[in-house]
mmCIF file of C-alpha atoms in Angstrom:
data_model
loop_
_atom_site.group_PDB
_atom_site.id
_atom_site.type_symbol
_atom_site.label_atom_id
_atom_site.label_comp_id
_atom_site.label_asym_id
_atom_site.label_seq_id
_atom_site.Cartn_x
_atom_site.Cartn_y
_atom_site.Cartn_z
ATOM 1 C CA UNK A 1 84.064 170.926 70.925
ATOM 2 C CA UNK A 2 81.846 172.906 68.343
ATOM 3 C CA UNK A 3 78.600 172.257 66.453
ATOM 4 C CA UNK A 4 77.900 173.733 63.042
ATOM 5 C CA UNK A 5 78.686 172.789 59.559
ATOM 6 C CA UNK A 6 77.231 173.452 56.176
ATOM 7 C CA UNK A 7 73.771 174.687 55.679
ATOM 8 C CA UNK A 8 72.059 177.980 56.690
ATOM 9 C CA UNK A 9 71.765 178.607 60.393
ATOM 10 C CA UNK A 10 69.058 180.783 61.833
ATOM 11 C CA UNK A 11 70.437 184.404 61.649
ATOM 12 C CA UNK A 12 73.429 183.430 59.644
ATOM 13 C CA UNK A 13 72.624 185.751 56.914
ATOM 14 C CA UNK A 14 72.243 188.685 59.538
ATOM 15 C CA UNK A 15 75.817 187.560 60.901
ATOM 16 C CA UNK A 16 77.257 187.585 57.515
ATOM 17 C CA UNK A 17 75.831 191.280 56.745
ATOM 18 C CA UNK A 18 77.331 192.399 60.112
ATOM 19 C CA UNK A 19 80.825 190.805 59.208
ATOM 20 C CA UNK A 20 80.904 192.196 55.834
ATOM 21 C CA UNK A 21 80.275 195.636 57.223
ATOM 22 C CA UNK A 22 83.011 195.423 59.969
ATOM 23 C CA UNK A 23 85.528 193.971 58.056
ATOM 24 C CA UNK A 24 85.533 196.730 55.747
ATOM 25 C CA UNK A 25 86.699 198.847 58.393
ATOM 26 C CA UNK A 26 89.828 197.289 58.369
ATOM 27 C CA UNK A 27 90.718 198.570 62.034
ATOM 28 C CA UNK A 28 94.265 197.364 63.221
ATOM 29 C CA UNK A 29 94.351 199.215 66.624
ATOM 30 C CA UNK A 30 97.238 198.297 68.944
ATOM 31 C CA UNK A 31 97.019 195.781 71.852
ATOM 32 C CA UNK A 32 96.552 196.005 75.654
ATOM 33 C CA UNK A 33 98.172 198.552 78.296
ATOM 34 C CA UNK A 34 98.806 197.672 81.841
ATOM 35 C CA UNK A 35 97.093 194.893 83.941
ATOM 36 C CA UNK A 36 97.490 191.191 83.822
ATOM 37 C CA UNK A 37 96.654 188.925 80.994
ATOM 38 C CA UNK A 38 93.304 188.250 82.294
ATOM 39 C CA UNK A 39 92.389 191.954 81.904
ATOM 40 C CA UNK A 40 93.892 192.944 78.686
ATOM 41 C CA UNK A 41 91.718 195.315 76.234
ATOM 42 C CA UNK A 42 90.137 193.851 73.190
ATOM 43 C CA UNK A 43 91.346 194.668 69.936
ATOM 44 C CA UNK A 44 94.860 193.256 70.094
ATOM 45 C CA UNK A 45 94.038 189.704 68.608
ATOM 46 C CA UNK A 46 93.836 190.081 64.807
ATOM 47 C CA UNK A 47 96.490 189.919 62.357
ATOM 48 C CA UNK A 48 96.640 189.902 58.542
ATOM 49 C CA UNK A 49 98.410 187.354 56.310
ATOM 50 C CA UNK A 50 99.672 188.407 52.898
ATOM 51 C CA UNK A 51 96.846 189.485 50.373
ATOM 52 C CA UNK A 52 96.325 186.006 49.188
ATOM 53 C CA UNK A 53 96.423 184.469 52.784
ATOM 54 C CA UNK A 54 99.428 182.229 51.637
ATOM 55 C CA UNK A 55 103.118 182.571 52.225
ATOM 56 C CA UNK A 56 104.675 184.568 49.709
ATOM 57 C CA UNK A 57 105.689 182.477 46.314
ATOM 58 C CA UNK A 58 109.048 183.846 46.520
ATOM 59 C CA UNK A 59 109.770 182.344 49.865
ATOM 60 C CA UNK A 60 112.175 179.406 50.144
ATOM 61 C CA UNK A 61 110.413 177.131 52.813
ATOM 62 C CA UNK A 62 112.361 174.399 54.480
ATOM 63 C CA UNK A 63 111.668 170.872 54.084
ATOM 64 C CA UNK A 64 110.528 170.294 57.659
ATOM 65 C CA UNK A 65 109.709 172.568 60.505
ATOM 66 C CA UNK A 66 108.563 171.658 64.284
ATOM 67 C CA UNK A 67 107.473 174.125 66.909
ATOM 68 C CA UNK A 68 108.340 173.119 70.402
ATOM 69 C CA UNK A 69 104.832 172.870 71.912
ATOM 70 C CA UNK A 70 104.403 171.329 75.292
ATOM 71 C CA UNK A 71 102.058 168.472 75.417
ATOM 72 C CA UNK A 72 99.223 169.068 77.836
ATOM 73 C CA UNK A 73 96.488 166.462 78.565
ATOM 74 C CA UNK A 74 92.965 167.374 78.835
ATOM 75 C CA UNK A 75 91.295 166.653 82.222
ATOM 76 C CA UNK A 76 87.674 165.698 81.142
ATOM 77 C CA UNK A 77 86.067 164.586 78.181
ATOM 78 C CA UNK A 78 84.982 168.197 77.031
ATOM 79 C CA UNK A 79 88.028 170.243 77.747
ATOM 80 C CA UNK A 80 90.309 169.171 74.902
ATOM 81 C CA UNK A 81 89.990 172.734 73.332
ATOM 82 C CA UNK A 82 90.969 174.475 76.645
ATOM 83 C CA UNK A 83 94.119 172.074 76.794
ATOM 84 C CA UNK A 84 95.055 173.181 73.154
ATOM 85 C CA UNK A 85 94.620 176.811 74.126
ATOM 86 C CA UNK A 86 96.940 176.320 77.164
ATOM 87 C CA UNK A 87 99.358 174.628 74.964
ATOM 88 C CA UNK A 88 99.483 177.667 72.644
ATOM 89 C CA UNK A 89 99.476 179.919 75.450
ATOM 90 C CA UNK A 90 102.619 178.246 76.822
ATOM 91 C CA UNK A 91 104.463 178.205 73.764
ATOM 92 C CA UNK A 92 104.245 181.905 73.515
ATOM 93 C CA UNK A 93 105.665 182.269 76.912
ATOM 94 C CA UNK A 94 102.187 182.568 79.031
ATOM 95 C CA UNK A 95 103.059 180.186 81.854
ATOM 96 C CA UNK A 96 100.907 181.551 84.647
ATOM 97 C CA UNK A 97 97.750 179.766 83.770
ATOM 98 C CA UNK A 98 95.872 176.454 84.009
ATOM 99 C CA UNK A 99 93.104 174.524 82.478
ATOM 100 C CA UNK A 100 91.068 175.324 85.485
ATOM 101 C CA UNK A 101 91.556 179.210 85.133
ATOM 102 C CA UNK A 102 90.379 178.620 81.434
ATOM 103 C CA UNK A 103 87.274 176.651 82.217
ATOM 104 C CA UNK A 104 86.269 179.528 84.933
ATOM 105 C CA UNK A 105 86.704 181.941 81.874
ATOM 106 C CA UNK A 106 84.532 180.122 79.496
ATOM 107 C CA UNK A 107 81.798 179.557 82.192
ATOM 108 C CA UNK A 108 80.515 176.533 79.915
ATOM 109 C CA UNK A 109 81.553 172.832 79.503
ATOM 110 C CA UNK A 110 80.072 173.017 75.967
ATOM 111 C CA UNK A 111 83.046 174.394 74.324
ATOM 112 C CA UNK A 112 82.928 175.715 70.637
ATOM 113 C CA UNK A 113 85.730 177.365 68.453
ATOM 114 C CA UNK A 114 84.170 180.649 69.194
ATOM 115 C CA UNK A 115 84.850 180.303 72.795
ATOM 116 C CA UNK A 116 88.645 179.420 72.260
ATOM 117 C CA UNK A 117 88.679 182.614 70.212
ATOM 118 C CA UNK A 118 87.509 184.735 73.000
ATOM 119 C CA UNK A 119 90.106 182.926 75.256
ATOM 120 C CA UNK A 120 93.000 183.685 72.954
ATOM 121 C CA UNK A 121 91.622 187.203 72.768
ATOM 122 C CA UNK A 122 91.768 187.425 76.340
ATOM 123 C CA UNK A 123 95.335 186.676 76.394
ATOM 124 C CA UNK A 124 96.196 188.844 73.827
ATOM 125 C CA UNK A 125 97.150 186.086 71.300
ATOM 126 C CA UNK A 126 97.290 187.156 67.810
ATOM 127 C CA UNK A 127 95.277 184.981 65.412
ATOM 128 C CA UNK A 128 92.900 184.356 62.542
ATOM 129 C CA UNK A 129 89.723 182.217 62.728
ATOM 130 C CA UNK A 130 88.828 180.275 59.688
ATOM 131 C CA UNK A 131 85.445 178.469 59.254
ATOM 132 C CA UNK A 132 83.058 177.426 56.768
ATOM 133 C CA UNK A 133 79.961 178.440 58.582
ATOM 134 C CA UNK A 134 79.039 181.518 60.783
ATOM 135 C CA UNK A 135 77.134 180.684 64.032
ATOM 136 C CA UNK A 136 75.347 177.396 65.302
ATOM 137 C CA UNK A 137 73.813 175.230 62.650
ATOM 138 C CA UNK A 138 70.377 173.923 64.111
ATOM 139 C CA UNK A 139 70.679 171.214 61.486
ATOM 140 C CA UNK A 140 72.768 169.106 63.614
ATOM 141 C CA UNK A 141 70.053 168.753 66.364
ATOM 142 C CA UNK A 142 69.531 165.267 64.939
ATOM 143 C CA UNK A 143 73.287 164.303 65.406
ATOM 144 C CA UNK A 144 73.852 162.025 68.467
ATOM 145 C CA UNK A 145 76.929 164.168 69.336
ATOM 146 C CA UNK A 146 75.081 167.378 69.256
ATOM 147 C CA UNK A 147 71.639 166.384 70.393
ATOM 148 C CA UNK A 148 71.994 167.320 74.161
ATOM 149 C CA UNK A 149 73.546 170.787 74.114
ATOM 150 C CA UNK A 150 72.636 172.229 70.743
ATOM 151 C CA UNK A 151 69.257 173.486 71.707
ATOM 152 C CA UNK A 152 70.811 175.550 74.388
ATOM 153 C CA UNK A 153 73.747 176.566 72.558
ATOM 154 C CA UNK A 154 72.027 177.901 69.473
ATOM 155 C CA UNK A 155 71.237 181.597 71.036
ATOM 156 C CA UNK A 156 74.418 181.595 72.832
ATOM 157 C CA UNK A 157 77.003 180.687 69.974
ATOM 158 C CA UNK A 158 75.121 183.053 67.600
ATOM 159 C CA UNK A 159 75.518 185.886 69.843
ATOM 160 C CA UNK A 160 79.192 185.078 70.388
ATOM 161 C CA UNK A 161 79.718 185.156 66.672
ATOM 162 C CA UNK A 162 78.039 188.492 66.351
ATOM 163 C CA UNK A 163 80.012 190.045 69.347
ATOM 164 C CA UNK A 164 83.222 188.610 67.556
ATOM 165 C CA UNK A 165 82.691 190.329 64.374
ATOM 166 C CA UNK A 166 81.469 193.666 66.144
ATOM 167 C CA UNK A 167 84.752 193.575 67.953
ATOM 168 C CA UNK A 168 86.659 193.195 64.840
ATOM 169 C CA UNK A 169 87.868 189.760 65.316
ATOM 170 C CA UNK A 170 89.587 188.357 62.169
ATOM 171 C CA UNK A 171 87.008 185.536 60.903
ATOM 172 C CA UNK A 172 87.301 184.310 57.294
ATOM 173 C CA UNK A 173 84.387 182.254 55.913
ATOM 174 C CA UNK A 174 86.484 179.897 53.666
ATOM 175 C CA UNK A 175 87.947 176.186 53.603
ATOM 176 C CA UNK A 176 91.751 175.825 54.070
ATOM 177 C CA UNK A 177 93.679 173.569 52.369
ATOM 178 C CA UNK A 178 96.279 171.054 53.823
ATOM 179 C CA UNK A 179 98.853 172.772 51.456
ATOM 180 C CA UNK A 180 98.302 176.055 53.178
ATOM 181 C CA UNK A 181 98.760 174.701 56.507
ATOM 182 C CA UNK A 182 101.835 173.003 55.626
ATOM 183 C CA UNK A 183 103.210 176.416 54.068
ATOM 184 C CA UNK A 184 102.239 178.138 57.269
ATOM 185 C CA UNK A 185 103.786 175.800 59.530
ATOM 186 C CA UNK A 186 106.867 175.530 57.337
ATOM 187 C CA UNK A 187 107.240 179.026 57.520
ATOM 188 C CA UNK A 188 108.046 178.848 61.237
ATOM 189 C CA UNK A 189 105.637 181.851 62.028
ATOM 190 C CA UNK A 190 102.502 179.742 62.909
ATOM 191 C CA UNK A 191 100.871 176.995 64.943
ATOM 192 C CA UNK A 192 97.218 176.047 64.608
ATOM 193 C CA UNK A 193 94.239 174.668 66.683
ATOM 194 C CA UNK A 194 92.079 172.465 64.548
ATOM 195 C CA UNK A 195 88.770 170.985 65.228
ATOM 196 C CA UNK A 196 88.571 167.271 63.826
ATOM 197 C CA UNK A 197 86.676 164.218 64.043
ATOM 198 C CA UNK A 198 88.439 162.145 66.697
ATOM 199 C CA UNK A 199 87.848 158.965 65.459
ATOM 200 C CA UNK A 200 88.948 159.723 61.957
ATOM 201 C CA UNK A 201 92.008 161.147 63.357
ATOM 202 C CA UNK A 202 92.740 158.358 65.931
ATOM 203 C CA UNK A 203 92.760 155.558 63.456
ATOM 204 C CA UNK A 204 96.714 155.641 63.469
ATOM 205 C CA UNK A 205 96.934 155.233 67.329
ATOM 206 C CA UNK A 206 93.744 153.907 68.703
ATOM 207 C CA UNK A 207 95.353 152.099 71.608
ATOM 208 C CA UNK A 208 96.765 155.488 72.926
ATOM 209 C CA UNK A 209 94.002 157.677 73.259
ATOM 210 C CA UNK A 210 92.738 158.331 76.693
ATOM 211 C CA UNK A 211 88.862 158.808 75.639
ATOM 212 C CA UNK A 212 87.300 155.383 75.201
ATOM 213 C CA UNK A 213 84.596 154.224 72.770
ATOM 214 C CA UNK A 214 86.414 153.884 69.501
ATOM 215 C CA UNK A 215 86.320 150.317 68.903
ATOM 216 C CA UNK A 216 82.753 150.350 68.237
ATOM 217 C CA UNK A 217 81.895 149.724 64.380
ATOM 218 C CA UNK A 218 79.331 152.159 64.278
ATOM 219 C CA UNK A 219 80.768 155.324 65.760
ATOM 220 C CA UNK A 220 79.608 158.860 64.535
ATOM 221 C CA UNK A 221 81.063 162.082 64.526
ATOM 222 C CA UNK A 222 83.267 163.136 67.870
ATOM 223 C CA UNK A 223 84.575 166.578 67.987
ATOM 224 C CA UNK A 224 87.950 166.844 69.285
ATOM 225 C CA UNK A 225 90.653 169.763 69.336
ATOM 226 C CA UNK A 226 94.515 169.257 68.528
ATOM 227 C CA UNK A 227 97.380 171.541 67.915
ATOM 228 C CA UNK A 228 99.112 171.424 64.729
ATOM 229 C CA UNK A 229 102.601 172.335 65.086
ATOM 230 C CA UNK A 230 105.061 170.518 62.645
ATOM 231 C CA UNK A 231 105.172 169.392 59.144
ATOM 232 C CA UNK A 232 107.767 166.932 57.040
ATOM 233 C CA UNK A 233 107.276 167.343 53.518
ATOM 234 C CA UNK A 234 109.258 164.397 52.637
ATOM 235 C CA UNK A 235 106.897 162.063 54.527
ATOM 236 C CA UNK A 236 103.998 164.327 54.106
ATOM 237 C CA UNK A 237 103.130 164.097 57.714
ATOM 238 C CA UNK A 238 101.872 166.727 60.239
ATOM 239 C CA UNK A 239 103.169 166.618 64.013
ATOM 240 C CA UNK A 240 100.317 167.438 66.322
ATOM 241 C CA UNK A 241 99.721 167.503 70.049
ATOM 242 C CA UNK A 242 96.543 165.699 70.997
ATOM 243 C CA UNK A 243 95.272 166.358 74.450
ATOM 244 C CA UNK A 244 93.638 163.016 74.555
ATOM 245 C CA UNK A 245 96.663 161.007 73.622
ATOM 246 C CA UNK A 246 99.172 159.361 76.034
ATOM 247 C CA UNK A 247 102.058 160.226 73.358
ATOM 248 C CA UNK A 248 103.691 163.610 73.783
ATOM 249 C CA UNK A 249 104.265 163.757 70.029
ATOM 250 C CA UNK A 250 102.094 162.164 67.516
ATOM 251 C CA UNK A 251 102.428 162.263 63.704
ATOM 252 C CA UNK A 252 99.643 161.891 61.312
ATOM 253 C CA UNK A 253 99.543 161.767 57.288
ATOM 254 C CA UNK A 254 98.313 164.932 55.538
ATOM 255 C CA UNK A 255 95.462 162.781 54.101
ATOM 256 C CA UNK A 256 94.375 161.574 57.343
ATOM 257 C CA UNK A 257 94.520 164.950 58.937
ATOM 258 C CA UNK A 258 92.777 166.428 56.044
ATOM 259 C CA UNK A 259 89.710 163.897 56.422
ATOM 260 C CA UNK A 260 89.509 164.679 59.962
ATOM 261 C CA UNK A 261 89.495 168.246 59.649
ATOM 262 C CA UNK A 262 87.066 168.434 56.794
ATOM 263 C CA UNK A 263 84.660 165.632 58.451
ATOM 264 C CA UNK A 264 80.961 166.449 58.755
ATOM 265 C CA UNK A 265 80.474 168.255 61.958
ATOM 266 C CA UNK A 266 83.778 170.116 62.112
ATOM 267 C CA UNK A 267 82.913 173.098 60.046
ATOM 268 C CA UNK A 268 86.456 172.934 59.344
ATOM 269 C CA UNK A 269 87.029 175.253 62.004
ATOM 270 C CA UNK A 270 90.889 176.273 62.465
ATOM 271 C CA UNK A 271 92.558 179.053 64.760
ATOM 272 C CA UNK A 272 95.837 179.912 63.028
ATOM 273 C CA UNK A 273 98.150 181.662 65.658
ATOM 274 C CA UNK A 274 100.810 183.976 64.689
ATOM 275 C CA UNK A 275 103.930 183.157 67.081
ATOM 276 C CA UNK A 276 105.979 186.206 66.592
ATOM 277 C CA UNK A 277 103.259 188.590 66.893
ATOM 278 C CA UNK A 278 101.799 186.958 69.949
ATOM 279 C CA UNK A 279 104.962 186.930 71.678
ATOM 280 C CA UNK A 280 105.658 190.544 70.841
ATOM 281 C CA UNK A 281 102.222 191.554 72.047
ATOM 282 C CA UNK A 282 102.440 189.819 75.234
ATOM 283 C CA UNK A 283 105.929 190.996 75.889
ATOM 284 C CA UNK A 284 104.428 194.586 75.559
ATOM 285 C CA UNK A 285 101.827 193.763 78.025
ATOM 286 C CA UNK A 286 104.099 192.462 80.375
#
C-alpha cells in the first residue's frame, strides 16, 4: 500500500531538483557481479523505453497477449505488494524467495510503492517507476486509510525517494494511460505492478476477494497492489493477478482498471517491469 496523491508534499520541490539533476547524468552502468540475489549491487535496475516511452508506431501488435504469471495470495492485509513482487520475481525465474523473505527486507508493514521499487532493485529486476507525486503527501493525514501510519511514514518515505533518485532509479513523474499499458503488455516485453483502489477494482468479483469490508455503502479508499499481465484488445480487458482474490486469473475492463488506478490516493503508481532485461540480468548474476 502507498500514501500520496496530488498536491505538494513537504520537501517535494527539493526532491524534484535532485531528480532532475540526477536524471540528466543518464547513467546506464551494468548490473551485479558475484553473490546471491539478496546482495546484488545497486545500479542494475533501470531501463529506458523508446524516446516517447511508447512502443514504436511501426510495431504490429497482436490483438491479445498473456504472460504466464503464477498467482500468489497475500498472507496478511498489508503484504499485497510483497505478493506482487514475488509474482514478478517468479515470472523472471527467481524462485528461491518467499513473502517472509521480502517482509524481512522491507522491515516495515507499511508498504509503499517506493519500498517495492527497492525490493525489485535488490533482486536486479529491470523496471521503470511511474508516479504523479514524489514523496509522501501530508495532505492525506485526514484520510481514514492513511491516518494511523502517515505521520510515521512522512520522513521515511521522503528519504527513500531521495535515495532512489540519487541512486539513479528510473522514476518518471507523469500519468500513464490505459492505452500505453495495453501496448506494453501486447508487446510481450513487460508486466506491471499497479497501485489501485481495491474497492473500485473489486466491483466485478466482490464475492471472491479475501479481504472483507467491501459490502458497506460508505467505503473509502483502500490501497491495494495487483499485477497486470495480459490484455485482450477485442474485449478491451486486462488480465491481472490479484493477491487478495481466490481466483488464479482475473479479467477486468480497461475502464474499471483505469478508474481503480487513478482513484484518489493511488498517485497512479506503476512499476513497469522489463521481462527480457530482468531475465538477462539475473542469468548474468547467477
